[in-house]
Coordinates of C-alpha atoms in Angstrom, one line a residue:
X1 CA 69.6 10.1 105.4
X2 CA 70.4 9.4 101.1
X3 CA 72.0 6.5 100.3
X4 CA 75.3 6.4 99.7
X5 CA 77.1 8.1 96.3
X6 CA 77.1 5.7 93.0
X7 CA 80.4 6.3 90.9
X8 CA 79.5 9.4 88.3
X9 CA 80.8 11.5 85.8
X10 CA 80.5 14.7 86.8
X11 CA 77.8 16.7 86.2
X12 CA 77.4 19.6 83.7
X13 CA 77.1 22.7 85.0
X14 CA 74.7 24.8 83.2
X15 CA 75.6 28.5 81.8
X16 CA 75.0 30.8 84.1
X17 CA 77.5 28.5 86.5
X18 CA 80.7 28.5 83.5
X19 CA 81.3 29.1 80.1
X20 CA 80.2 26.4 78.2
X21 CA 76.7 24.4 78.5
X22 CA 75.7 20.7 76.5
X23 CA 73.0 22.1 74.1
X24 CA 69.7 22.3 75.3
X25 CA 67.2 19.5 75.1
X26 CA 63.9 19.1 75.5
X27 CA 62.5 17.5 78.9
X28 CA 59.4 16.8 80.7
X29 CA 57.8 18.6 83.9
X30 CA 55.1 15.7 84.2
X31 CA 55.6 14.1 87.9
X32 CA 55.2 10.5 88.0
X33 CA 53.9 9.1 91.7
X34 CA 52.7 5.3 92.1
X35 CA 52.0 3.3 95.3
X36 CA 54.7 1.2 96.4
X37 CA 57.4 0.5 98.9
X38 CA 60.2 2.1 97.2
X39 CA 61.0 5.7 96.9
X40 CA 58.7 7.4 94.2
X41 CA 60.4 8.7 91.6
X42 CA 59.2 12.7 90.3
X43 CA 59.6 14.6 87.4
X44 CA 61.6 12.3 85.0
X45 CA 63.4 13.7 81.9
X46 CA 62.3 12.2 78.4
X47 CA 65.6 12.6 77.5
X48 CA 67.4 10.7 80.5
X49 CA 65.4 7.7 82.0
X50 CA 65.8 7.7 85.2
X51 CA 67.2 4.7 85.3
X52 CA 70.3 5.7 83.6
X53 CA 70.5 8.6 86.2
X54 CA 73.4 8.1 88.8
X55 CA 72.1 8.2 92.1
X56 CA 73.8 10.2 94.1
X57 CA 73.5 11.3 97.6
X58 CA 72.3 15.4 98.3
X59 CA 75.3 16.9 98.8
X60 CA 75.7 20.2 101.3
X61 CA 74.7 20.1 105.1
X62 CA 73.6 22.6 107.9
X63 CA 76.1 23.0 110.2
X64 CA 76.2 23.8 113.5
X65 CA 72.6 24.4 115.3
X66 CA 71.9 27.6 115.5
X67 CA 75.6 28.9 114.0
X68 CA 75.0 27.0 110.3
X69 CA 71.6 28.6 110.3
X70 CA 72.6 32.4 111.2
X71 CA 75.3 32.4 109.1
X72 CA 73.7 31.4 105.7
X73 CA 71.1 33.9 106.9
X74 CA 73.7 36.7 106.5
X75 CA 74.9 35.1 103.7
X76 CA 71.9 35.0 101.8
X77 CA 70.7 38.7 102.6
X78 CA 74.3 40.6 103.0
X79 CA 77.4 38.8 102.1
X80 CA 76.4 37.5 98.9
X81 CA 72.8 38.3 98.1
X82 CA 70.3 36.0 97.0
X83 CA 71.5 34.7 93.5
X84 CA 74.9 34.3 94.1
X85 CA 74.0 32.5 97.6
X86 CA 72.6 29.9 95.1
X87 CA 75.3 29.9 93.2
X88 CA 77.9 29.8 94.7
X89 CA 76.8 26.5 96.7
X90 CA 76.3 25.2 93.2
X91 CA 79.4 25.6 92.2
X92 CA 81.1 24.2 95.4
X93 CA 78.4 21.0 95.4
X94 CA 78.7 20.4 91.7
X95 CA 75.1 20.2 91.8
X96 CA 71.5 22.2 91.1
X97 CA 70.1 19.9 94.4
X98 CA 71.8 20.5 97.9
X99 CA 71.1 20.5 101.6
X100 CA 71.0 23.9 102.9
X101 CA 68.9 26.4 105.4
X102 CA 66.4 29.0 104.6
X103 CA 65.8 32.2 105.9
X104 CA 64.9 33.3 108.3
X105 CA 66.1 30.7 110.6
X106 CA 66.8 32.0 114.3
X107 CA 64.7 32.5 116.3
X108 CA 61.6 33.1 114.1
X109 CA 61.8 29.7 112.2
X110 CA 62.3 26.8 114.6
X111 CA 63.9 24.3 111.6
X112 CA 65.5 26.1 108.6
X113 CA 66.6 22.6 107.0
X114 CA 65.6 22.3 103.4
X115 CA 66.6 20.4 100.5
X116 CA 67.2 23.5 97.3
X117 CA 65.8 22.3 93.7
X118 CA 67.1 24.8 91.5
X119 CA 66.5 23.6 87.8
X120 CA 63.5 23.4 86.0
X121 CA 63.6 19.0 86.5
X122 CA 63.8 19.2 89.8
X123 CA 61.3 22.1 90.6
X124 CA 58.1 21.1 89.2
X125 CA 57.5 17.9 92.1
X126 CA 57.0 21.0 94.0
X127 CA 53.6 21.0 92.5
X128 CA 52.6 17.6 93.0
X129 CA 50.7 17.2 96.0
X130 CA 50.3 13.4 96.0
X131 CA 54.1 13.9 96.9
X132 CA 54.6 17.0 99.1
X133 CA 52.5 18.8 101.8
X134 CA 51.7 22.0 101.4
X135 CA 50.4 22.8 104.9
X136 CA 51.2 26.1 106.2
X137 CA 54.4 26.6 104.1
X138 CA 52.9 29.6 101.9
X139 CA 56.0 31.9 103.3
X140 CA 58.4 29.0 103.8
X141 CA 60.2 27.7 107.0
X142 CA 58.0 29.9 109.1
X143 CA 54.1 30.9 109.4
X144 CA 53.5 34.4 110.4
X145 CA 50.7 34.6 113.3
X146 CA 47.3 34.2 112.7
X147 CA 46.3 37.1 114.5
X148 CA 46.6 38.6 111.3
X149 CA 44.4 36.9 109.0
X150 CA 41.6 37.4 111.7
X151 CA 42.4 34.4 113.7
X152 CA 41.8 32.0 110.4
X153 CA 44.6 30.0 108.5
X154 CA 43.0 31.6 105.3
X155 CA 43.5 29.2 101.9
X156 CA 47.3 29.7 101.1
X157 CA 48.3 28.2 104.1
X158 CA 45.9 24.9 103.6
X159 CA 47.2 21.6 102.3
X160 CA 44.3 20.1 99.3
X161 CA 44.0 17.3 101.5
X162 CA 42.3 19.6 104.5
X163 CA 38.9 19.4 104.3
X164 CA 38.3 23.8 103.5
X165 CA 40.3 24.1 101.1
X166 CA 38.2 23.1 98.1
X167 CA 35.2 25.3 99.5
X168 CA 37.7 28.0 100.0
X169 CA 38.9 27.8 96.7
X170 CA 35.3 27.1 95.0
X171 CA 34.8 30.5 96.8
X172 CA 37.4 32.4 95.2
X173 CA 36.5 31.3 91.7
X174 CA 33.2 32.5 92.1
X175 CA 34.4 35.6 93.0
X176 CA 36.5 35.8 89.7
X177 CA 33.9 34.6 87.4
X178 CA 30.6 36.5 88.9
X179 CA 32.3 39.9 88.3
X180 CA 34.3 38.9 85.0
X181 CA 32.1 41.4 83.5
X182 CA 33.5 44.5 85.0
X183 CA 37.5 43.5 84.8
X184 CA 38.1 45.2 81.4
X185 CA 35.9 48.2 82.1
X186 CA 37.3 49.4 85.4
X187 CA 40.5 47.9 84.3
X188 CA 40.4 50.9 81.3
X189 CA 39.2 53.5 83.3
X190 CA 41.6 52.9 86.5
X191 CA 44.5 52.4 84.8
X192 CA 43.6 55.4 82.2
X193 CA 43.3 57.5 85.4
X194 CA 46.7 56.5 86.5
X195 CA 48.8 57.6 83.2
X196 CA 47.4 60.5 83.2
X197 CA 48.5 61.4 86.7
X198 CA 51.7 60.0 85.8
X199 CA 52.0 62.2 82.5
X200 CA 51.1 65.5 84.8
X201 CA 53.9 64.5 87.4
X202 CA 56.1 64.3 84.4
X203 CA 55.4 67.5 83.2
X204 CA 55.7 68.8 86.2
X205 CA 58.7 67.4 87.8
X206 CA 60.9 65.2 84.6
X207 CA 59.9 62.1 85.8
X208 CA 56.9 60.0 87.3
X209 CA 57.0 57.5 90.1
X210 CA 55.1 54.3 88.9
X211 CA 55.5 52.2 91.5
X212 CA 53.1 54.8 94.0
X213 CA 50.3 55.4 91.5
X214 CA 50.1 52.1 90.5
X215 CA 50.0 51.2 93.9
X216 CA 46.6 53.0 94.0
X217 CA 45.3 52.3 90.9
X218 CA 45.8 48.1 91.8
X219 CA 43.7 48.2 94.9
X220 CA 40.9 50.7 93.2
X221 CA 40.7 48.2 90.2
X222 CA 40.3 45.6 92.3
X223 CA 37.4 46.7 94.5
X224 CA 35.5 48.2 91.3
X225 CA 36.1 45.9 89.7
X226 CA 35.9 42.8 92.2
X227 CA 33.4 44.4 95.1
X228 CA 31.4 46.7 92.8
X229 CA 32.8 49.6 95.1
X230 CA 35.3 52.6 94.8
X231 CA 36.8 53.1 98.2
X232 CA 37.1 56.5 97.6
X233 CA 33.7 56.9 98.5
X234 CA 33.9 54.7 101.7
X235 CA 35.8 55.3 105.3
X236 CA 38.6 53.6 103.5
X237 CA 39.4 56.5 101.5
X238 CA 42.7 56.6 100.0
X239 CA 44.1 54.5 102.9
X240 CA 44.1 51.3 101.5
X241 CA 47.6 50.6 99.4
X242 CA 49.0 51.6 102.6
X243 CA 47.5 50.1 104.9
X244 CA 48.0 46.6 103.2
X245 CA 51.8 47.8 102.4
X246 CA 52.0 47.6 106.6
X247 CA 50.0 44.7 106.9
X248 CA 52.1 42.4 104.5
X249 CA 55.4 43.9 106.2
X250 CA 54.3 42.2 109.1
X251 CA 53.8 39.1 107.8
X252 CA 56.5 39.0 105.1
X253 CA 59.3 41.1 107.5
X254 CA 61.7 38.0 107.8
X255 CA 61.8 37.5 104.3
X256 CA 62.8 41.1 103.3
X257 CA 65.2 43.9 103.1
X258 CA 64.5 47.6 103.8
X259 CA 68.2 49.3 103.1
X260 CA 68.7 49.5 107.1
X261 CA 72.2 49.2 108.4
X262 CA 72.6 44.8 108.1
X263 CA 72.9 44.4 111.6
X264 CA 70.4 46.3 113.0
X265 CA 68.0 45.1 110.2
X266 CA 68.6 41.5 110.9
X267 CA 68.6 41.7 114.4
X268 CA 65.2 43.4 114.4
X269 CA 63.5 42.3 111.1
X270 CA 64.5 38.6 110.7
X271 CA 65.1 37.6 114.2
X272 CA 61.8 38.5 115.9
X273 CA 58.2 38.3 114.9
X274 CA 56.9 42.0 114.5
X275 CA 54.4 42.2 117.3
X276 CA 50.4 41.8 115.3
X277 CA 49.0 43.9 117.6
X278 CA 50.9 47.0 116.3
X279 CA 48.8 46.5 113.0
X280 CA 45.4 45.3 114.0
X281 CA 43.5 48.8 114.0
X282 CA 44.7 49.0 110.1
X283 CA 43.5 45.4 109.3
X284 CA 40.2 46.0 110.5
X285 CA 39.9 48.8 109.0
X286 CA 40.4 47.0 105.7
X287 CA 38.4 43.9 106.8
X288 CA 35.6 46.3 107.9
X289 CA 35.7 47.5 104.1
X290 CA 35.2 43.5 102.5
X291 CA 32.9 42.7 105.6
X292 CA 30.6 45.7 103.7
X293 CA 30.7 45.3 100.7
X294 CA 31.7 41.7 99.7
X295 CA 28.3 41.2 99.9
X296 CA 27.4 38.7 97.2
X297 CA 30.6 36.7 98.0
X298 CA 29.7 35.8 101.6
X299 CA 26.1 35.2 100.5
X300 CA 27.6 32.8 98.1
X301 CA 30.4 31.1 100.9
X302 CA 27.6 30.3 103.0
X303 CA 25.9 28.5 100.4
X304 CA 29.3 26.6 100.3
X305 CA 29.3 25.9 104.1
X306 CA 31.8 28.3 104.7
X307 CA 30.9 30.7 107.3
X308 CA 30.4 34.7 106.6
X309 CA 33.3 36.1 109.0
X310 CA 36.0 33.1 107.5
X311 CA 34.7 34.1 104.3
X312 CA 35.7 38.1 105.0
X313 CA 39.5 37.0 105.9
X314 CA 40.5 34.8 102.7
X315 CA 38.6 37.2 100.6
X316 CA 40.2 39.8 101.9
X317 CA 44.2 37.7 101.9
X318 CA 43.2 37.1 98.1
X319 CA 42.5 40.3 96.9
X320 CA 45.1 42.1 99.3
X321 CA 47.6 39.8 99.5
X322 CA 47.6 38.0 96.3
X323 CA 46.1 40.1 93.7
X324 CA 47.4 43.6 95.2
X325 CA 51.1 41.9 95.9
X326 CA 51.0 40.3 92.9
X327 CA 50.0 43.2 90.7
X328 CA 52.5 45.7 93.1
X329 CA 55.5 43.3 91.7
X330 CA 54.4 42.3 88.5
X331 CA 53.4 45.7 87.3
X332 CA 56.6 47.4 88.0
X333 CA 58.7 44.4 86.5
X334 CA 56.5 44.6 83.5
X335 CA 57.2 48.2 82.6
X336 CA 60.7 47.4 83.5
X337 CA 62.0 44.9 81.1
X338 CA 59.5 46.1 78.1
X339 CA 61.0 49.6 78.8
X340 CA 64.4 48.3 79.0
X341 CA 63.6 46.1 75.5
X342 CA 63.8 49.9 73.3
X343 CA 61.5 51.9 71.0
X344 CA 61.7 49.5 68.1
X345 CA 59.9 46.3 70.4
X346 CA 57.6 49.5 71.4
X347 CA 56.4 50.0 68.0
X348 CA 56.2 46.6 66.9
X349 CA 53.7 46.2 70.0
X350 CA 52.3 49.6 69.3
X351 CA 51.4 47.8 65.7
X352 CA 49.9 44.8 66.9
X353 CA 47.8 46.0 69.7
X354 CA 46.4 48.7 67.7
X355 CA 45.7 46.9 64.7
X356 CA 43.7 43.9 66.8
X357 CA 41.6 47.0 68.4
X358 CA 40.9 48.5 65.1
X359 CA 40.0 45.0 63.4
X360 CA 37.7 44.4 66.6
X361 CA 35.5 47.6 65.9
X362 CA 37.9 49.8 68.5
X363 CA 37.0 47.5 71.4
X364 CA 39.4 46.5 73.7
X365 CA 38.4 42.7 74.3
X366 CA 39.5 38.9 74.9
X367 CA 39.0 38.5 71.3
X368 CA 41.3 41.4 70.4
X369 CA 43.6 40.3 73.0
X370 CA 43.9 36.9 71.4
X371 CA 44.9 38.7 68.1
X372 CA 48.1 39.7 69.9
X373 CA 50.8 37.1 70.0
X374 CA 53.5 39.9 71.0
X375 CA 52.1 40.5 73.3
X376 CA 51.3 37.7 75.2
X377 CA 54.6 36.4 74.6
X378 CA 55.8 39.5 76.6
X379 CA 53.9 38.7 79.1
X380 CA 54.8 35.3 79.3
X381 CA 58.4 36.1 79.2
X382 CA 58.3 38.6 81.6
X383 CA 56.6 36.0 84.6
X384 CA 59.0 33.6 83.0
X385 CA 62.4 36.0 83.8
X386 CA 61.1 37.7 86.6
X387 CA 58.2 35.6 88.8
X388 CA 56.4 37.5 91.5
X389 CA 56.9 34.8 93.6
X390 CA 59.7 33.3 93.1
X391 CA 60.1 30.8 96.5
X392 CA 58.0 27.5 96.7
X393 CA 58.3 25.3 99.8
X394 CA 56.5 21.0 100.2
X395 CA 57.3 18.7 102.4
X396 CA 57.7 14.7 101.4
X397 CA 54.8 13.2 102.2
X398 CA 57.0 9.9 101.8
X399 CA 60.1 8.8 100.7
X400 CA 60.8 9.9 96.8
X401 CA 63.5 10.1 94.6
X402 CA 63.9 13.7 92.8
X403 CA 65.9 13.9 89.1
X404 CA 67.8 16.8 88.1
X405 CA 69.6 16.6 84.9
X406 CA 72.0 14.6 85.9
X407 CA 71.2 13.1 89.3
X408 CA 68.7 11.5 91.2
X409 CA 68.4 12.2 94.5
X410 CA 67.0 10.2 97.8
X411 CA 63.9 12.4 100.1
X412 CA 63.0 11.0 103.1
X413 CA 59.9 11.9 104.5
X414 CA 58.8 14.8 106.6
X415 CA 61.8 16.6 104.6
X416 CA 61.1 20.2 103.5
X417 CA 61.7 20.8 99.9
X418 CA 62.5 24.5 98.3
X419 CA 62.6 25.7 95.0
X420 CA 63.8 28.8 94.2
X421 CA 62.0 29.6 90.6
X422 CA 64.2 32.0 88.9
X423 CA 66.7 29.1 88.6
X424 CA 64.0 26.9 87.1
X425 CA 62.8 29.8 84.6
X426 CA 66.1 30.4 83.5
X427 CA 67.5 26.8 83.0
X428 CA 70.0 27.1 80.3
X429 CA 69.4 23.6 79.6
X430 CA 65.5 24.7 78.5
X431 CA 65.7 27.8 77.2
X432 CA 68.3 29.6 75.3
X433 CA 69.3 33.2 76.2
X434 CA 67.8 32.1 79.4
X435 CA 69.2 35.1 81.4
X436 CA 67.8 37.5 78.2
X437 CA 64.5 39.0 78.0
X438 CA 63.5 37.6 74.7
X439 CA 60.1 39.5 73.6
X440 CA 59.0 36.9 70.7
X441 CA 59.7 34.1 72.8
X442 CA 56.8 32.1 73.3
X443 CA 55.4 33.3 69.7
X444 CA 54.5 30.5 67.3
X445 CA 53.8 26.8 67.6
X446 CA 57.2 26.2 69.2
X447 CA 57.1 29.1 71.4
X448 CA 53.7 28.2 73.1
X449 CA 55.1 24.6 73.5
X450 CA 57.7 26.0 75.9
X451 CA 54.8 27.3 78.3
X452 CA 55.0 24.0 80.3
X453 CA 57.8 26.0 81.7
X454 CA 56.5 29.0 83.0
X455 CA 55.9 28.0 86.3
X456 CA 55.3 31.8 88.4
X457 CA 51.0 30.1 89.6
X458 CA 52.5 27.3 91.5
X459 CA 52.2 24.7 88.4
X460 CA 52.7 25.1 84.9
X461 CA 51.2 27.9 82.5
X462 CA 49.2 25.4 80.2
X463 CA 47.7 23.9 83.3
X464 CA 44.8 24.9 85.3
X465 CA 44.1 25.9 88.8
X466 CA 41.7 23.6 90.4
X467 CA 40.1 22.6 94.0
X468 CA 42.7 19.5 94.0
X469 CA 45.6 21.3 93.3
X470 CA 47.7 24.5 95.0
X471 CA 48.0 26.2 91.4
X472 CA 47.1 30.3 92.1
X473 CA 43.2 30.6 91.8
X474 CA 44.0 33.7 89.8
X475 CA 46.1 32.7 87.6
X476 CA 44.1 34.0 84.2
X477 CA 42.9 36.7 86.2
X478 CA 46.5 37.8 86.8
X479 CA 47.4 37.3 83.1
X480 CA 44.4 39.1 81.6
X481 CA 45.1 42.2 83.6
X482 CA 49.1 42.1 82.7
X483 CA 48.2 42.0 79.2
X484 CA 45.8 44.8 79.3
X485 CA 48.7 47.0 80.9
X486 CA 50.3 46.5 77.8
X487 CA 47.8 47.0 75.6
X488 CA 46.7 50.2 77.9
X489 CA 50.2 51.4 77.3
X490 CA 50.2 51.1 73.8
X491 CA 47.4 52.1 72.8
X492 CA 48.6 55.9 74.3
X493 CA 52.2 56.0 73.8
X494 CA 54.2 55.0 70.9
X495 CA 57.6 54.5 73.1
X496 CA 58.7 55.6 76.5
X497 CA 61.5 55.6 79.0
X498 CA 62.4 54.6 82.5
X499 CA 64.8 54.8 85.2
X500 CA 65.1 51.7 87.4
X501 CA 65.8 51.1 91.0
X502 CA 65.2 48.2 93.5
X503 CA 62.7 47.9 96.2
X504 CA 61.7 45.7 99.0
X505 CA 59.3 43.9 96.9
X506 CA 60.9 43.9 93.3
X507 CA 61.6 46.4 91.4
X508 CA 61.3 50.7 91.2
X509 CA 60.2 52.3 88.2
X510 CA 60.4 56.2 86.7
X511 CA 59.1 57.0 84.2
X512 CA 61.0 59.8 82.6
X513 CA 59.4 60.1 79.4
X514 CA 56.2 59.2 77.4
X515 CA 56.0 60.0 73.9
X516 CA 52.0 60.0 73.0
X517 CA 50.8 58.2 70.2
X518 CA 51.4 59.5 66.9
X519 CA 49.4 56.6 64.6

């Protein structure tokens, strides 16, 4: 399948792998493709040409069908747990690229087989879409049924090169930009809302539970501020966090974990499809609620040749799925690793933010955010450490040759390629401390050079999402409202304090104290 080892020196393994790393140099995510009969070559490093690069053939393999499969599954969710399932294989392989199969494998994915890029050389020809297909690989190996996206493979699932997508896409940036207006706004008075039910739970029990309220405030925010409506005065009620908590179980149940005994949960959860008819009445419940008031939108998609009821499903996938997944996971994480960073980053941000308010005539705006370089490096570094999604899938759309640091590595064709993007994010041989939440990180000149890096949209944070490219159509709609929870935050409480658990989708969060603003 890859040609046949070159004589190598070893390779260095980065930090995170053994004691000692080679100090970090710089290196480029830009992906090189070009029409001919050889291999194409992605992602070079400045520093290493690739022709200097040994090439060497992709170490690893499957095993047995059906065997090799189930018992990397167990692996990977029980035996060793995600990270170390990575690790450990690099260890053995002596590599950051190695043949190996993905979850969930039996019986819900019919070919687990994938080629792991786990450094941040490797990762980014995920992104290039001259080179890799991105046809219904949104979850990976496996796509969960239609049935629940209203019959529609809604945008996530479509490859650039299908002929909806750019309509589709066109479609959701209209959304974003004809309600921009409203996003700060509702964006204050939702999330005011929500701390100060969280500050009456703490009073009344010791601690509050972020993760529910925010919940609630997320999809609120996002049909105010998005739809123009507050579900609280529609059918939908309060019913909506939930009901999309149930829908994307039963899209995303392979892929997860729910503390059940392992056996039972893997027999059950990653070996069969849950049945879509157990959740329909809930989904069109919720697609009943954008069919109503998504008004303007589907006006809009039919202008674009899109029709109104195709329209109602990927609206309703975007705003659900990816803006109410992403903000269910990011939000959490966020308070997490700035409540875990201590009361002296909290008044350094309580400083800034308050200062770039006062200096903006008390208005909370994109101007005063722009004032803030704290904290948009803490943003930054927390989708840097801790990306919502942190599994990308393509498959060679020809024969290629992928670089690592050290390597290069023969793709054939039709071969699935996986990145999982904590490894890439925390590359020792990028950034240093890489496994440290660094606040200040991307502060500065420098700092905001190493931004090419961030990778949690599906393509780099100083590039753009566009029709022709799979990079999130949200992507400064999901950073704006991160940095407005901070500045929120800050703007109320000079410091608090949390207790952290895990969750099936990231982290859990209590708050168990907030001390109100004293300046």
């Amino acid at each position: 399948m890859a040609s046949a080892s070159l004589s190598f020196s070893s390779p260095t393994i980065p930090r995170r792998y053994q004691t000692r790393i080679n100090p970090r140099r710089p290196i480029s995510t830009r992906i090189a493709a070009s029409v001919s009969e050889k291999p194409v070559t992605a992602a070079p490093s400045s520093s290493s040409p690739s022709s200097k690069l040994p090439l060497r053939k992709i170490p690893g393999d499957y095993g047995l069908p059906f065997i090799g499969p189930l018992r990397d599954r167990l692996n990977y969710f029980y035996f060793e747990g995600r990270d170390e399932f990575f690790n450990s294989r690099i260890r053995q392989h002596g590599s950051t690229v190695f043949r190996v199969n993905m979850p969930p494998g039996p019986l819900v994915a019919p070919d687990p087989r994938v080629v792991a890029l786990l450094d941040a050389v490797s990762f980014p020809v995920l992104f290039d879409t001259g080179l890799v297909e991105k046809r219904d690989l949104f979850t990976g190996t496996f796509m969960p049924s239609t049935e629940l996206t209203g019959g529609y493979r809604v945008l996530s699932y479509l490859d650039p090169s299908e002929p909806n997508h750019a309509p589709l896409k066109k479609l959701l940036f209209f959304l974003l930009s004809s309600r921009r207006h409203a996003i700060i706004p509702e964006f204050r008075r939702t999330f005011g809302s929500l701390f100060d039910t969280l500050e009456a739970e703490l009073a009344k029990k010791g601690k509050a539970d972020f993760g529910e309220a925010n919940d609630q405030a997320a999809f609120d925010f996002l049909a105010r501020s998005l739809l123009g409506k507050d579900p609280v005065e529609t059918k939908l009620g309060l019913d909506g966090p939930k009901l999309i908590t149930k829908w994307v179980l039963f899209q995303l149940g392979p892929l997860l974990t729910l503390g059940l005994p392992n056996y039972l949960e893997d027999f059950f959860l990653h070996s069969f499809r849950l049945p879509p008819a157990l959740v329909r009445a809930d989904y069109n419940r919720l697609a009943d609620f954008f069919r109503e008031f998504a008004g303007p939108a589907l006006d809009e998609a039919e202008r674009l040749g899109i029709s109104r009821a195709e329209a109602v499903h990927n609206i309703l996938f975007a705003t659900s799925f990816n803006a109410f997944g992403g903000m269910k996971i990011l939000f959490p994480s966020l308070i997490k690793w700035v409540g875990r960073a201590g009361a002296r980053l909290h008044g350094r941000l309580a400083d800034e933010i308050r200062s770039a308010v006062r200096a903006n005539g008390g208005e909370v705006s994109m101007r005063a955010m722009e004032a803030m370089p704290l904290m948009k490096s803490v943003v930054y570094e927390t989708l840097r450490i801790e990306p919502p999604v942190p599994l990308q899938y393509g498959r060679a759309k020809r024969d290629l040759v992928v670089e690592s640091h050290d390597s290069r590595f023969e793709v054939r064709a039709g071969e699935m390629l996986f990145g999982y993007q904590p490894f890439a994010t925390k590359d020792p041989r990028v950034f240093d401390r890489a496994e440290e939440f660094v606040a200040e990180r991307f502060v500065g000149e420098a700092g905001e050079a190493m931004l090419r890096h961030v990778l949690w949209s599906n393509g780099p944070e100083t590039e753009a999402p566009t029709t022709e490219n799979k990079q999130c159509a949200g992507k400064d709609f999901v950073v704006l409202v991160a940095r407005m929870l901070v500045v929120e935050l800050f703007l109320r409480y000079d410091s608090f304090e949390i207790e952290v658990g895990s969750s099936a989708l990231g982290s859990s969060v209590k708050l168990t104290s907030l001390k109100r603003a004293s300046f």
